[in-house]
mmCIF file with all atom_site columns, N, CA and C in Angstrom:
data_model
loop_
_atom_site.group_PDB
_atom_site.id
_atom_site.type_symbol
_atom_site.label_atom_id
_atom_site.label_alt_id
_atom_site.label_comp_id
_atom_site.label_asym_id
_atom_site.label_entity_id
_atom_site.label_seq_id
_atom_site.pdbx_PDB_ins_code
_atom_site.Cartn_x
_atom_site.Cartn_y
_atom_site.Cartn_z
_atom_site.occupancy
_atom_site.B_iso_or_equiv
_atom_site.pdbx_formal_charge
_atom_site.auth_seq_id
_atom_site.auth_comp_id
_atom_site.auth_asym_id
_atom_site.auth_atom_id
_atom_site.pdbx_PDB_model_num
ATOM 1   N N  . MET A 1 1  ? 156.940 18.840 31.562 1.00 58.00 ? 1  MET A N  1
ATOM 2   C CA . MET A 1 1  ? 156.301 20.202 31.514 1.00 58.00 ? 1  MET A CA 1
ATOM 3   C C  . MET A 1 1  ? 156.756 21.118 32.657 1.00 58.00 ? 1  MET A C  1
ATOM 4   N N  . LYS A 1 2  ? 158.052 20.933 33.093 1.00 66.00 ? 2  LYS A N  1
ATOM 5   C CA . LYS A 1 2  ? 158.505 21.732 34.157 1.00 66.00 ? 2  LYS A CA 1
ATOM 6   C C  . LYS A 1 2  ? 158.823 23.156 33.844 1.00 66.00 ? 2  LYS A C  1
ATOM 7   N N  . ASP A 1 3  ? 158.860 23.453 32.520 1.00 69.00 ? 3  ASP A N  1
ATOM 8   C CA . ASP A 1 3  ? 159.049 24.761 32.012 1.00 69.00 ? 3  ASP A CA 1
ATOM 9   C C  . ASP A 1 3  ? 157.717 25.498 31.741 1.00 69.00 ? 3  ASP A C  1
ATOM 10  N N  . LEU A 1 4  ? 156.679 24.990 32.106 1.00 72.00 ? 4  LEU A N  1
ATOM 11  C CA . LEU A 1 4  ? 155.313 25.584 31.817 1.00 72.00 ? 4  LEU A CA 1
ATOM 12  C C  . LEU A 1 4  ? 155.159 26.880 32.564 1.00 72.00 ? 4  LEU A C  1
ATOM 13  N N  . VAL A 1 5  ? 154.792 27.882 31.906 1.00 68.00 ? 5  VAL A N  1
ATOM 14  C CA . VAL A 1 5  ? 154.535 29.250 32.613 1.00 68.00 ? 5  VAL A CA 1
ATOM 15  C C  . VAL A 1 5  ? 153.113 29.480 32.373 1.00 68.00 ? 5  VAL A C  1
ATOM 16  N N  . VAL A 1 6  ? 152.346 29.677 33.455 1.00 70.00 ? 6  VAL A N  1
ATOM 17  C CA . VAL A 1 6  ? 150.914 29.989 33.445 1.00 70.00 ? 6  VAL A CA 1
ATOM 18  C C  . VAL A 1 6  ? 150.836 31.433 33.701 1.00 70.00 ? 6  VAL A C  1
ATOM 19  N N  . LYS A 1 7  ? 149.992 32.152 32.918 1.00 66.00 ? 7  LYS A N  1
ATOM 20  C CA . LYS A 1 7  ? 149.805 33.601 33.094 1.00 66.00 ? 7  LYS A CA 1
ATOM 21  C C  . LYS A 1 7  ? 148.343 33.919 33.307 1.00 66.00 ? 7  LYS A C  1
ATOM 22  N N  . SER A 1 8  ? 148.115 34.961 34.156 1.00 72.00 ? 8  SER A N  1
ATOM 23  C CA . SER A 1 8  ? 146.816 35.439 34.432 1.00 72.00 ? 8  SER A CA 1
ATOM 24  C C  . SER A 1 8  ? 146.404 36.448 33.320 1.00 72.00 ? 8  SER A C  1
ATOM 25  N N  . ASN A 1 9  ? 145.213 36.822 33.331 1.00 76.00 ? 9  ASN A N  1
ATOM 26  C CA . ASN A 1 9  ? 144.608 37.815 32.412 1.00 76.00 ? 9  ASN A CA 1
ATOM 27  C C  . ASN A 1 9  ? 145.361 39.166 32.463 1.00 76.00 ? 9  ASN A C  1
ATOM 28  N N  . LYS A 1 10 ? 145.597 39.570 33.670 1.00 78.00 ? 10 LYS A N  1
ATOM 29  C CA . LYS A 1 10 ? 146.364 40.897 33.802 1.00 78.00 ? 10 LYS A CA 1
ATOM 30  C C  . LYS A 1 10 ? 147.668 40.872 33.279 1.00 78.00 ? 10 LYS A C  1
ATOM 31  N N  . LEU A 1 11 ? 148.395 39.766 33.380 1.00 72.00 ? 11 LEU A N  1
ATOM 32  C CA . LEU A 1 11 ? 149.717 39.618 32.887 1.00 72.00 ? 11 LEU A CA 1
ATOM 33  C C  . LEU A 1 11 ? 149.663 39.544 31.335 1.00 72.00 ? 11 LEU A C  1
ATOM 34  N N  . ILE A 1 12 ? 148.617 38.887 30.804 1.00 76.00 ? 12 ILE A N  1
ATOM 35  C CA . ILE A 1 12 ? 148.613 38.819 29.365 1.00 76.00 ? 12 ILE A CA 1
ATOM 36  C C  . ILE A 1 12 ? 148.225 40.141 28.781 1.00 76.00 ? 12 ILE A C  1
ATOM 37  N N  . GLN A 1 13 ? 147.496 41.014 29.446 1.00 80.00 ? 13 GLN A N  1
ATOM 38  C CA . GLN A 1 13 ? 147.196 42.333 29.072 1.00 80.00 ? 13 GLN A CA 1
ATOM 39  C C  . GLN A 1 13 ? 148.458 43.208 29.118 1.00 80.00 ? 13 GLN A C  1
ATOM 40  N N  . ALA A 1 14 ? 149.271 43.043 30.070 1.00 80.00 ? 14 ALA A N  1
ATOM 41  C CA . ALA A 1 14 ? 150.518 43.802 30.228 1.00 80.00 ? 14 ALA A CA 1
ATOM 42  C C  . ALA A 1 14 ? 151.477 43.359 29.220 1.00 80.00 ? 14 ALA A C  1
ATOM 43  N N  . LEU A 1 15 ? 151.571 41.965 28.902 1.00 76.00 ? 15 LEU A N  1
ATOM 44  C CA . LEU A 1 15 ? 152.510 41.553 27.851 1.00 76.00 ? 15 LEU A CA 1
ATOM 45  C C  . LEU A 1 15 ? 152.223 42.111 26.465 1.00 76.00 ? 15 LEU A C  1
ATOM 46  N N  . GLN A 1 16 ? 151.079 42.582 26.228 1.00 84.00 ? 16 GLN A N  1
ATOM 47  C CA . GLN A 1 16 ? 150.689 43.091 24.902 1.00 84.00 ? 16 GLN A CA 1
ATOM 48  C C  . GLN A 1 16 ? 151.494 44.342 24.541 1.00 84.00 ? 16 GLN A C  1
ATOM 49  N N  . THR A 1 17 ? 152.099 44.975 25.477 1.00 87.00 ? 17 THR A N  1
ATOM 50  C CA . THR A 1 17 ? 152.909 46.140 25.286 1.00 87.00 ? 17 THR A CA 1
ATOM 51  C C  . THR A 1 17 ? 154.366 45.856 25.136 1.00 87.00 ? 17 THR A C  1
ATOM 52  N N  . LEU A 1 18 ? 154.801 44.632 25.442 1.00 85.00 ? 18 LEU A N  1
ATOM 53  C CA . LEU A 1 18 ? 156.209 44.214 25.336 1.00 85.00 ? 18 LEU A CA 1
ATOM 54  C C  . LEU A 1 18 ? 156.643 43.710 24.004 1.00 85.00 ? 18 LEU A C  1
ATOM 55  N N  . SER A 1 19 ? 157.931 43.787 23.765 1.00 83.00 ? 19 SER A N  1
ATOM 56  C CA . SER A 1 19 ? 158.415 43.197 22.553 1.00 83.00 ? 19 SER A CA 1
ATOM 57  C C  . SER A 1 19 ? 158.599 41.683 22.784 1.00 83.00 ? 19 SER A C  1
ATOM 58  N N  . LEU A 1 20 ? 158.854 40.936 21.758 1.00 83.00 ? 20 LEU A N  1
ATOM 59  C CA . LEU A 1 20 ? 159.106 39.547 21.867 1.00 83.00 ? 20 LEU A CA 1
ATOM 60  C C  . LEU A 1 20 ? 160.223 39.175 22.626 1.00 83.00 ? 20 LEU A C  1
ATOM 61  N N  . SER A 1 21 ? 161.315 39.978 22.531 1.00 81.00 ? 21 SER A N  1
ATOM 62  C CA . SER A 1 21 ? 162.529 39.619 23.336 1.00 81.00 ? 21 SER A CA 1
ATOM 63  C C  . SER A 1 21 ? 162.305 39.967 24.873 1.00 81.00 ? 21 SER A C  1
ATOM 64  N N  . GLU A 1 22 ? 161.513 40.984 25.134 1.00 83.00 ? 22 GLU A N  1
ATOM 65  C CA . GLU A 1 22 ? 161.134 41.310 26.494 1.00 83.00 ? 22 GLU A CA 1
ATOM 66  C C  . GLU A 1 22 ? 160.164 40.220 27.165 1.00 83.00 ? 22 GLU A C  1
ATOM 67  N N  . ILE A 1 23 ? 159.352 39.744 26.405 1.00 84.00 ? 23 ILE A N  1
ATOM 68  C CA . ILE A 1 23 ? 158.469 38.669 26.861 1.00 84.00 ? 23 ILE A CA 1
ATOM 69  C C  . ILE A 1 23 ? 159.380 37.427 27.142 1.00 84.00 ? 23 ILE A C  1
ATOM 70  N N  . ARG A 1 24 ? 160.224 37.108 26.140 1.00 85.00 ? 24 ARG A N  1
ATOM 71  C CA . ARG A 1 24 ? 161.085 35.974 26.416 1.00 85.00 ? 24 ARG A CA 1
ATOM 72  C C  . ARG A 1 24 ? 161.885 36.044 27.636 1.00 85.00 ? 24 ARG A C  1
ATOM 73  N N  . LEU A 1 25 ? 162.572 37.312 28.004 1.00 85.00 ? 25 LEU A N  1
ATOM 74  C CA . LEU A 1 25 ? 163.227 37.490 29.170 1.00 85.00 ? 25 LEU A CA 1
ATOM 75  C C  . LEU A 1 25 ? 162.411 37.246 30.431 1.00 85.00 ? 25 LEU A C  1
ATOM 76  N N  . LEU A 1 26 ? 161.238 37.724 30.347 1.00 86.00 ? 26 LEU A N  1
ATOM 77  C CA . LEU A 1 26 ? 160.342 37.701 31.456 1.00 86.00 ? 26 LEU A CA 1
ATOM 78  C C  . LEU A 1 26 ? 160.027 36.131 31.738 1.00 86.00 ? 26 LEU A C  1
ATOM 79  N N  . GLN A 1 27 ? 159.645 35.444 30.661 1.00 87.00 ? 27 GLN A N  1
ATOM 80  C CA . GLN A 1 27 ? 159.346 34.085 30.886 1.00 87.00 ? 27 GLN A CA 1
ATOM 81  C C  . GLN A 1 27 ? 160.630 33.202 31.306 1.00 87.00 ? 27 GLN A C  1
ATOM 82  N N  . LEU A 1 28 ? 161.763 33.520 30.783 1.00 88.00 ? 28 LEU A N  1
ATOM 83  C CA . LEU A 1 28 ? 162.926 32.885 31.065 1.00 88.00 ? 28 LEU A CA 1
ATOM 84  C C  . LEU A 1 28 ? 163.247 33.102 32.581 1.00 88.00 ? 28 LEU A C  1
ATOM 85  N N  . SER A 1 29 ? 163.051 34.288 33.034 1.00 87.00 ? 29 SER A N  1
ATOM 86  C CA . SER A 1 29 ? 163.220 34.612 34.375 1.00 87.00 ? 29 SER A CA 1
ATOM 87  C C  . SER A 1 29 ? 162.264 33.806 35.306 1.00 87.00 ? 29 SER A C  1
ATOM 88  N N  . ILE A 1 30 ? 161.074 33.669 34.936 1.00 87.00 ? 30 ILE A N  1
ATOM 89  C CA . ILE A 1 30 ? 160.160 32.814 35.779 1.00 87.00 ? 30 ILE A CA 1
ATOM 90  C C  . ILE A 1 30 ? 160.530 31.405 35.868 1.00 87.00 ? 30 ILE A C  1
ATOM 91  N N  . VAL A 1 31 ? 161.041 30.843 34.682 1.00 89.00 ? 31 VAL A N  1
ATOM 92  C CA . VAL A 1 31 ? 161.441 29.510 34.701 1.00 89.00 ? 31 VAL A CA 1
ATOM 93  C C  . VAL A 1 31 ? 162.783 29.348 35.604 1.00 89.00 ? 31 VAL A C  1
ATOM 94  N N  . ASP A 1 32 ? 163.653 30.243 35.365 1.00 87.00 ? 32 ASP A N  1
ATOM 95  C CA . ASP A 1 32 ? 164.967 30.153 36.180 1.00 87.00 ? 32 ASP A CA 1
ATOM 96  C C  . ASP A 1 32 ? 164.725 30.266 37.718 1.00 87.00 ? 32 ASP A C  1
ATOM 97  N N  . VAL A 1 33 ? 163.834 31.170 38.105 1.00 87.00 ? 33 VAL A N  1
ATOM 98  C CA . VAL A 1 33 ? 163.477 31.320 39.462 1.00 87.00 ? 33 VAL A CA 1
ATOM 99  C C  . VAL A 1 33 ? 162.948 30.175 40.072 1.00 87.00 ? 33 VAL A C  1
ATOM 100 N N  . ARG A 1 34 ? 162.101 29.486 39.343 1.00 86.00 ? 34 ARG A N  1
ATOM 101 C CA . ARG A 1 34 ? 161.515 28.192 39.738 1.00 86.00 ? 34 ARG A CA 1
ATOM 102 C C  . ARG A 1 34 ? 162.553 27.139 39.949 1.00 86.00 ? 34 ARG A C  1
ATOM 103 N N  . GLU A 1 35 ? 163.529 27.058 38.932 1.00 85.00 ? 35 GLU A N  1
ATOM 104 C CA . GLU A 1 35 ? 164.611 26.031 39.026 1.00 85.00 ? 35 GLU A CA 1
ATOM 105 C C  . GLU A 1 35 ? 165.584 26.276 40.013 1.00 85.00 ? 35 GLU A C  1
ATOM 106 N N  . THR A 1 36 ? 165.998 27.603 40.283 1.00 82.00 ? 36 THR A N  1
ATOM 107 C CA . THR A 1 36 ? 167.125 27.775 41.078 1.00 82.00 ? 36 THR A CA 1
ATOM 108 C C  . THR A 1 36 ? 166.740 28.429 42.520 1.00 82.00 ? 36 THR A C  1
ATOM 109 N N  . GLY A 1 37 ? 165.651 29.088 42.556 1.00 77.00 ? 37 GLY A N  1
ATOM 110 C CA . GLY A 1 37 ? 165.153 29.791 43.755 1.00 77.00 ? 37 GLY A CA 1
ATOM 111 C C  . GLY A 1 37 ? 165.825 31.089 43.938 1.00 77.00 ? 37 GLY A C  1
ATOM 112 N N  . ASP A 1 38 ? 166.781 31.460 43.007 1.00 75.00 ? 38 ASP A N  1
ATOM 113 C CA . ASP A 1 38 ? 167.419 32.742 43.072 1.00 75.00 ? 38 ASP A CA 1
ATOM 114 C C  . ASP A 1 38 ? 166.485 33.826 42.495 1.00 75.00 ? 38 ASP A C  1
ATOM 115 N N  . GLY A 1 39 ? 166.659 35.105 42.919 1.00 75.00 ? 39 GLY A N  1
ATOM 116 C CA . GLY A 1 39 ? 165.850 36.151 42.370 1.00 75.00 ? 39 GLY A CA 1
ATOM 117 C C  . GLY A 1 39 ? 164.633 36.421 43.123 1.00 75.00 ? 39 GLY A C  1
ATOM 118 N N  . LEU A 1 40 ? 164.425 35.730 44.167 1.00 74.00 ? 40 LEU A N  1
ATOM 119 C CA . LEU A 1 40 ? 163.274 35.934 45.046 1.00 74.00 ? 40 LEU A CA 1
ATOM 120 C C  . LEU A 1 40 ? 163.428 36.911 46.054 1.00 74.00 ? 40 LEU A C  1
ATOM 121 N N  . THR A 1 41 ? 164.759 37.197 46.407 1.00 78.00 ? 41 THR A N  1
ATOM 122 C CA . THR A 1 41 ? 165.136 38.256 47.363 1.00 78.00 ? 41 THR A CA 1
ATOM 123 C C  . THR A 1 41 ? 166.230 39.082 46.835 1.00 78.00 ? 41 THR A C  1
ATOM 124 N N  . THR A 1 42 ? 166.483 40.241 47.356 1.00 78.00 ? 42 THR A N  1
ATOM 125 C CA . THR A 1 42 ? 167.592 41.025 46.931 1.00 78.00 ? 42 THR A CA 1
ATOM 126 C C  . THR A 1 42 ? 168.900 40.496 47.327 1.00 78.00 ? 42 THR A C  1
ATOM 127 N N  . ASP A 1 43 ? 168.959 39.589 48.273 1.00 81.00 ? 43 ASP A N  1
ATOM 128 C CA . ASP A 1 43 ? 170.216 38.951 48.687 1.00 81.00 ? 43 ASP A CA 1
ATOM 129 C C  . ASP A 1 43 ? 170.750 38.054 47.604 1.00 81.00 ? 43 ASP A C  1
ATOM 130 N N  . TYR A 1 44 ? 169.856 37.373 46.858 1.00 79.00 ? 44 TYR A N  1
ATOM 131 C CA . TYR A 1 44 ? 170.139 36.440 45.826 1.00 79.00 ? 44 TYR A CA 1
ATOM 132 C C  . TYR A 1 44 ? 169.584 36.775 44.519 1.00 79.00 ? 44 TYR A C  1
ATOM 133 N N  . PRO A 1 45 ? 170.047 37.816 43.828 1.00 82.00 ? 45 PRO A N  1
ATOM 134 C CA . PRO A 1 45 ? 169.462 38.303 42.581 1.00 82.00 ? 45 PRO A CA 1
ATOM 135 C C  . PRO A 1 45 ? 169.523 37.170 41.419 1.00 82.00 ? 45 PRO A C  1
ATOM 136 N N  . LEU A 1 46 ? 168.682 37.146 40.572 1.00 82.00 ? 46 LEU A N  1
ATOM 137 C CA . LEU A 1 46 ? 168.683 36.287 39.425 1.00 82.00 ? 46 LEU A CA 1
ATOM 138 C C  . LEU A 1 46 ? 169.581 36.869 38.319 1.00 82.00 ? 46 LEU A C  1
ATOM 139 N N  . LYS A 1 47 ? 170.413 36.064 37.778 1.00 82.00 ? 47 LYS A N  1
ATOM 140 C CA . LYS A 1 47 ? 171.331 36.574 36.657 1.00 82.00 ? 47 LYS A CA 1
ATOM 141 C C  . LYS A 1 47 ? 170.889 35.805 35.376 1.00 82.00 ? 47 LYS A C  1
ATOM 142 N N  . LEU A 1 48 ? 170.574 36.636 34.410 1.00 81.00 ? 48 LEU A N  1
ATOM 143 C CA . LEU A 1 48 ? 170.246 36.158 33.029 1.00 81.00 ? 48 LEU A CA 1
ATOM 144 C C  . LEU A 1 48 ? 171.381 36.568 32.101 1.00 81.00 ? 48 LEU A C  1
ATOM 145 N N  . THR A 1 49 ? 171.929 35.667 31.383 1.00 82.00 ? 49 THR A N  1
ATOM 146 C CA . THR A 1 49 ? 172.967 35.913 30.509 1.00 82.00 ? 49 THR A CA 1
ATOM 147 C C  . THR A 1 49 ? 172.474 35.704 29.010 1.00 82.00 ? 49 THR A C  1
ATOM 148 N N  . ALA A 1 50 ? 173.237 36.281 28.056 1.00 81.00 ? 50 ALA A N  1
ATOM 149 C CA . ALA A 1 50 ? 172.987 36.074 26.619 1.00 81.00 ? 50 ALA A CA 1
ATOM 150 C C  . ALA A 1 50 ? 173.166 34.595 26.349 1.00 81.00 ? 50 ALA A C  1
ATOM 151 N N  . THR A 1 51 ? 174.147 33.911 26.938 1.00 84.00 ? 51 THR A N  1
ATOM 152 C CA . THR A 1 51 ? 174.303 32.531 26.751 1.00 84.00 ? 51 THR A CA 1
ATOM 153 C C  . THR A 1 51 ? 173.109 31.721 27.208 1.00 84.00 ? 51 THR A C  1
ATOM 154 N N  . ARG A 1 52 ? 172.472 32.001 28.348 1.00 85.00 ? 52 ARG A N  1
ATOM 155 C CA . ARG A 1 52 ? 171.256 31.359 28.779 1.00 85.00 ? 52 ARG A CA 1
ATOM 156 C C  . ARG A 1 52 ? 170.141 31.626 27.878 1.00 85.00 ? 52 ARG A C  1
ATOM 157 N N  . TYR A 1 53 ? 170.046 32.887 27.393 1.00 83.00 ? 53 TYR A N  1
ATOM 158 C CA . TYR A 1 53 ? 168.957 33.187 26.352 1.00 83.00 ? 53 TYR A CA 1
ATOM 159 C C  . TYR A 1 53 ? 169.120 32.391 25.163 1.00 83.00 ? 53 TYR A C  1
ATOM 160 N N  . ALA A 1 54 ? 170.308 32.302 24.670 1.00 84.00 ? 54 ALA A N  1
ATOM 161 C CA . ALA A 1 54 ? 170.633 31.496 23.467 1.00 84.00 ? 54 ALA A CA 1
ATOM 162 C C  . ALA A 1 54 ? 170.285 30.008 23.684 1.00 84.00 ? 54 ALA A C  1
ATOM 163 N N  . GLU A 1 55 ? 170.584 29.454 24.799 1.00 85.00 ? 55 GLU A N  1
ATOM 164 C CA . GLU A 1 55 ? 170.271 28.107 25.034 1.00 85.00 ? 55 GLU A CA 1
ATOM 165 C C  . GLU A 1 55 ? 168.769 27.841 25.115 1.00 85.00 ? 55 GLU A C  1
ATOM 166 N N  . ALA A 1 56 ? 168.033 28.787 25.677 1.00 85.00 ? 56 ALA A N  1
ATOM 167 C CA . ALA A 1 56 ? 166.615 28.564 25.866 1.00 85.00 ? 56 ALA A CA 1
ATOM 168 C C  . ALA A 1 56 ? 165.837 28.788 24.490 1.00 85.00 ? 56 ALA A C  1
ATOM 169 N N  . PHE A 1 57 ? 166.205 29.778 23.687 1.00 82.00 ? 57 PHE A N  1
ATOM 170 C CA . PHE A 1 57 ? 165.418 30.197 22.493 1.00 82.00 ? 57 PHE A CA 1
ATOM 171 C C  . PHE A 1 57 ? 166.199 29.906 21.211 1.00 82.00 ? 57 PHE A C  1
ATOM 172 N N  . GLY A 1 58 ? 167.489 29.301 21.257 1.00 80.00 ? 58 GLY A N  1
ATOM 173 C CA . GLY A 1 58 ? 168.106 29.039 20.013 1.00 80.00 ? 58 GLY A CA 1
ATOM 174 C C  . GLY A 1 58 ? 168.749 30.370 19.496 1.00 80.00 ? 58 GLY A C  1
ATOM 175 N N  . GLY A 1 59 ? 169.629 30.200 18.562 1.00 73.00 ? 59 GLY A N  1
ATOM 176 C CA . GLY A 1 59 ? 170.304 31.325 17.896 1.00 73.00 ? 59 GLY A CA 1
ATOM 177 C C  . GLY A 1 59 ? 171.685 31.540 18.482 1.00 73.00 ? 59 GLY A C  1
ATOM 178 N N  . HIS A 1 60 ? 172.341 32.446 17.753 1.00 71.00 ? 60 HIS A N  1
ATOM 179 C CA . HIS A 1 60 ? 173.736 32.716 18.030 1.00 71.00 ? 60 HIS A CA 1
ATOM 180 C C  . HIS A 1 60 ? 173.747 33.664 19.239 1.00 71.00 ? 60 HIS A C  1
ATOM 181 N N  . ILE A 1 61 ? 174.816 33.635 19.913 1.00 70.00 ? 61 ILE A N  1
ATOM 182 C CA . ILE A 1 61 ? 174.995 34.524 21.099 1.00 70.00 ? 61 ILE A CA 1
ATOM 183 C C  . ILE A 1 61 ? 174.985 36.016 20.699 1.00 70.00 ? 61 ILE A C  1
ATOM 184 N N  . ARG A 1 62 ? 175.566 36.308 19.582 1.00 67.00 ? 62 ARG A N  1
ATOM 185 C CA . ARG A 1 62 ? 175.773 37.711 19.146 1.00 67.00 ? 62 ARG A CA 1
ATOM 186 C C  . ARG A 1 62 ? 174.408 38.293 18.842 1.00 67.00 ? 62 ARG A C  1
ATOM 187 N N  . CYS A 1 63 ? 173.461 37.464 18.254 1.00 66.00 ? 63 CYS A N  1
ATOM 188 C CA . CYS A 1 63 ? 172.053 37.930 17.905 1.00 66.00 ? 63 CYS A CA 1
ATOM 189 C C  . CYS A 1 63 ? 171.356 38.028 19.286 1.00 66.00 ? 63 CYS A C  1
ATOM 190 N N  . CYS A 1 64 ? 171.616 37.075 20.138 1.00 61.00 ? 64 CYS A N  1
ATOM 191 C CA . CYS A 1 64 ? 170.862 37.099 21.551 1.00 61.00 ? 64 CYS A CA 1
ATOM 192 C C  . CYS A 1 64 ? 171.351 38.300 22.317 1.00 61.00 ? 64 CYS A C  1
ATOM 193 N N  . LEU A 1 65 ? 172.587 38.684 22.113 1.00 67.00 ? 65 LEU A N  1
ATOM 194 C CA . LEU A 1 65 ? 173.134 39.885 22.827 1.00 67.00 ? 65 LEU A CA 1
ATOM 195 C C  . LEU A 1 65 ? 172.378 41.160 22.327 1.00 67.00 ? 65 LEU A C  1
ATOM 196 N N  . SER A 1 66 ? 172.129 41.242 21.046 1.00 66.00 ? 66 SER A N  1
ATOM 197 C CA . SER A 1 66 ? 171.427 42.304 20.481 1.00 66.00 ? 66 SER A CA 1
ATOM 198 C C  . SER A 1 66 ? 170.000 42.353 21.086 1.00 66.00 ? 66 SER A C  1
ATOM 199 N N  . CYS A 1 67 ? 169.287 41.248 21.098 1.00 61.00 ? 67 CYS A N  1
ATOM 200 C CA . CYS A 1 67 ? 168.017 41.158 21.603 1.00 61.00 ? 67 CYS A CA 1
ATOM 201 C C  . CYS A 1 67 ? 167.945 41.566 23.110 1.00 61.00 ? 67 CYS A C  1
ATOM 202 N N  . TYR A 1 68 ? 168.942 40.994 23.823 1.00 57.00 ? 68 TYR A N  1
ATOM 203 C CA . TYR A 1 68 ? 169.068 41.214 25.218 1.00 57.00 ? 68 TYR A CA 1
ATOM 204 C C  . TYR A 1 68 ? 169.324 42.716 25.576 1.00 57.00 ? 68 TYR A C  1
ATOM 205 N N  . ASP A 1 69 ? 170.202 43.395 24.787 1.00 64.00 ? 69 ASP A N  1
ATOM 206 C CA . ASP A 1 69 ? 170.484 44.733 24.983 1.00 64.00 ? 69 ASP A CA 1
ATOM 207 C C  . ASP A 1 69 ? 169.243 45.665 24.706 1.00 64.00 ? 69 ASP A C  1
ATOM 208 N N  . ARG A 1 70 ? 168.399 45.304 23.714 1.00 62.00 ? 70 ARG A N  1
ATOM 209 C CA . ARG A 1 70 ? 167.324 46.212 23.368 1.00 62.00 ? 70 ARG A CA 1
ATOM 210 C C  . ARG A 1 70 ? 166.237 45.966 24.475 1.00 62.00 ? 70 ARG A C  1
ATOM 211 N N  . SER A 1 71 ? 166.245 44.858 25.230 1.00 55.00 ? 71 SER A N  1
ATOM 212 C CA . SER A 1 71 ? 165.185 44.656 26.206 1.00 55.00 ? 71 SER A CA 1
ATOM 213 C C  . SER A 1 71 ? 165.788 45.293 27.520 1.00 55.00 ? 71 SER A C  1
#
């Protein structure tokens, strides 16, 4: 369960205005920050790629690029 993301009520309310791909990017960011430690400071920004998105949520990279660009 290392990929478990726990959300507070305020976050859940904010998430209601986001698209599915935006929510997935946010959750993927949380998981990757926990795993790598990057993204916690401006010196080490977190990089999310369409390839990483495709690995996490399945699908073809071209489709993931489309979702990624809309978010």
